[in-house]
Short mmCIF file of C-alpha atoms in Angstrom, two decimals:
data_model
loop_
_atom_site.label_atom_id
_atom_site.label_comp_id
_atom_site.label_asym_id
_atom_site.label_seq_id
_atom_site.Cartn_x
_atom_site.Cartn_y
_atom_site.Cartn_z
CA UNK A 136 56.86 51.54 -46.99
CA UNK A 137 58.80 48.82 -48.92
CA UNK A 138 56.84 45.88 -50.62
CA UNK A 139 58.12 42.49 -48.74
CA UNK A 140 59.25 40.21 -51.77
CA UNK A 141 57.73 37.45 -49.62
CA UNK A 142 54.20 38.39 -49.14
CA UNK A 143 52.46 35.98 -51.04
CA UNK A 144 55.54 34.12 -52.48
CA UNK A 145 56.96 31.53 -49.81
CA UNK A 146 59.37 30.13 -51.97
CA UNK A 147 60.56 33.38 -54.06
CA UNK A 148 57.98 32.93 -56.71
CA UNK A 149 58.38 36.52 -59.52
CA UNK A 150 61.57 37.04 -57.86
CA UNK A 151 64.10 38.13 -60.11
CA UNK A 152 66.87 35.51 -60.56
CA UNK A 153 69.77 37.67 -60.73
CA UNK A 154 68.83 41.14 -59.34
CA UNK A 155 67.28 40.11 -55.48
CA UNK A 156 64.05 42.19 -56.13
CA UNK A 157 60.51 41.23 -57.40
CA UNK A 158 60.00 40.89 -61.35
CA UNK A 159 57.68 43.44 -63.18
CA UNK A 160 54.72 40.86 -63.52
CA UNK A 161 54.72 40.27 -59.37
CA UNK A 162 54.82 43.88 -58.62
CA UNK A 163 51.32 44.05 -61.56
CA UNK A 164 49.83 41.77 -59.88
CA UNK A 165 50.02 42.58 -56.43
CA UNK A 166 48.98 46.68 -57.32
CA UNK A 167 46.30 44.26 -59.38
CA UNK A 168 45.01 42.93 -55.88
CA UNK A 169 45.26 45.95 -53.97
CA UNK A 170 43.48 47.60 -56.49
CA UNK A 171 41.04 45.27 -56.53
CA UNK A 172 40.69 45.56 -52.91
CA UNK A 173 39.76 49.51 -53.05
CA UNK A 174 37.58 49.07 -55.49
CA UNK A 175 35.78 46.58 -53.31
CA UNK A 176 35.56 49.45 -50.47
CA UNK A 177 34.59 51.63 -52.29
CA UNK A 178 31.56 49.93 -54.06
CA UNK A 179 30.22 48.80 -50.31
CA UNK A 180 30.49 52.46 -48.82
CA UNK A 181 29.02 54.35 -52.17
CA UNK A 182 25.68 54.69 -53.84
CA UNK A 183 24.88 55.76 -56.96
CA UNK A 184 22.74 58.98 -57.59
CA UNK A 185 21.34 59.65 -60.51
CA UNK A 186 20.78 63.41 -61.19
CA UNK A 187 17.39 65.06 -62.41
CA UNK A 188 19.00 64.75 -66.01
CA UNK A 189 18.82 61.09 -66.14
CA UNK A 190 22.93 61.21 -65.53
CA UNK A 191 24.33 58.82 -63.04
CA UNK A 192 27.03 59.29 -60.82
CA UNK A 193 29.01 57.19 -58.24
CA UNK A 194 31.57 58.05 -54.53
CA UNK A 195 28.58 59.59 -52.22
CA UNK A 196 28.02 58.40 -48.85
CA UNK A 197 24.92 59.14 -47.10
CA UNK A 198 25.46 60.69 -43.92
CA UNK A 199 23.27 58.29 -41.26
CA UNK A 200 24.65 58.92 -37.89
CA UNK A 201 23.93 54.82 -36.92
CA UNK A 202 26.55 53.90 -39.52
CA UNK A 203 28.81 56.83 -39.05
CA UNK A 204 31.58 54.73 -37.28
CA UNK A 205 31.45 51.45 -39.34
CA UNK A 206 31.98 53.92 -43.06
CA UNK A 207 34.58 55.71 -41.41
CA UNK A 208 36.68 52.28 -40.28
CA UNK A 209 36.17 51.23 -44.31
CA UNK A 210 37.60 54.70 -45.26
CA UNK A 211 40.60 54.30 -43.27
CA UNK A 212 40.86 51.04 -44.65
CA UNK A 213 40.53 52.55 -48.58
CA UNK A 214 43.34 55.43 -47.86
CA UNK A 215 45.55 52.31 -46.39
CA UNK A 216 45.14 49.92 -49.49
CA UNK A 217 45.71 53.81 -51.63
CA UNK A 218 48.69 53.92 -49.74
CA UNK A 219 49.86 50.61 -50.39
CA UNK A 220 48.83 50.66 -54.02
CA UNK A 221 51.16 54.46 -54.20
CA UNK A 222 54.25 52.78 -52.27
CA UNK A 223 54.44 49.80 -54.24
CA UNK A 224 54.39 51.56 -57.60
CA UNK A 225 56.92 53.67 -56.21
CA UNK A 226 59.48 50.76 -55.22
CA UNK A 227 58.28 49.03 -58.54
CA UNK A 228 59.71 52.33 -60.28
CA UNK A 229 62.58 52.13 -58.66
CA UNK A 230 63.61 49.10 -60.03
CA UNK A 231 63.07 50.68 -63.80
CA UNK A 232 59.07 49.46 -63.76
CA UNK A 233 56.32 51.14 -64.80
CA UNK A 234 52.73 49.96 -63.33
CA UNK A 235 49.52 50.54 -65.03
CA UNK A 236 47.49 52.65 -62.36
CA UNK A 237 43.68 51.65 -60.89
CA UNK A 238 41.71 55.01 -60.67
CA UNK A 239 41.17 53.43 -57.35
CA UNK A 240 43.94 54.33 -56.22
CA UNK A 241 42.89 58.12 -56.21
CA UNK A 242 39.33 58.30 -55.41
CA UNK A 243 37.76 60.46 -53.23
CA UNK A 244 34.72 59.36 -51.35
CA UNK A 245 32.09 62.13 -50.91
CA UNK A 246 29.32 63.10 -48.85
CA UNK A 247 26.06 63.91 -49.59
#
């Protein structure tokens, strides 16, 4: 799914003067947001669990069968903005730019 170059930039702002596309710093900076986004998600749907060695550990969801439907509307939403995050470094590459990735933009969440 191609990035629009006008989401978020109403008068061409980080558009490239000569080539037509979006410069490396928009393309950043959007993944930035999205990524940003997920991790949001993800830190409302997860707890932390902390194992009988004292180690902690993060991306379970308790299964409670009230709640069932809300968690899996903010999953959907999380593989979306992964989506989103994957396509525009994608289109970013193929303009010769290479995106630092969010480890967001890979997690699983987990059940417990």
């Amino acid at each position: 799914m191609p990035v629009n170059p006008s989401y978020g930039n109403p008068n061409g702002a980080g558009q490239s003067s000569n080539s037509g596309h979006m410069s490396q710093e928009w393309y950043q900076n959007t993944y930035n947001r999205y990524a940003n986004q997920a991790a949001d998600i993800y830190n409302s749907i997860t707890t932390k669990l902390v194992d009988s060695n004292g180690n902690t550990t993060r991306g379970y969801v308790y299964r409670r069968q009230d709640s069932q439907v809300a968690i899996q509307g903010m999953i959907q939403n999380l593989r979306k903005v992964q989506r989103d995050m994957r396509d525009l470094r994608q289109e970013a590459s193929r303009y010769g730019y290479r995106l630092s990735s969010s480890t967001y933009e890979t997690i699983d969440v987990k059940y417990y």
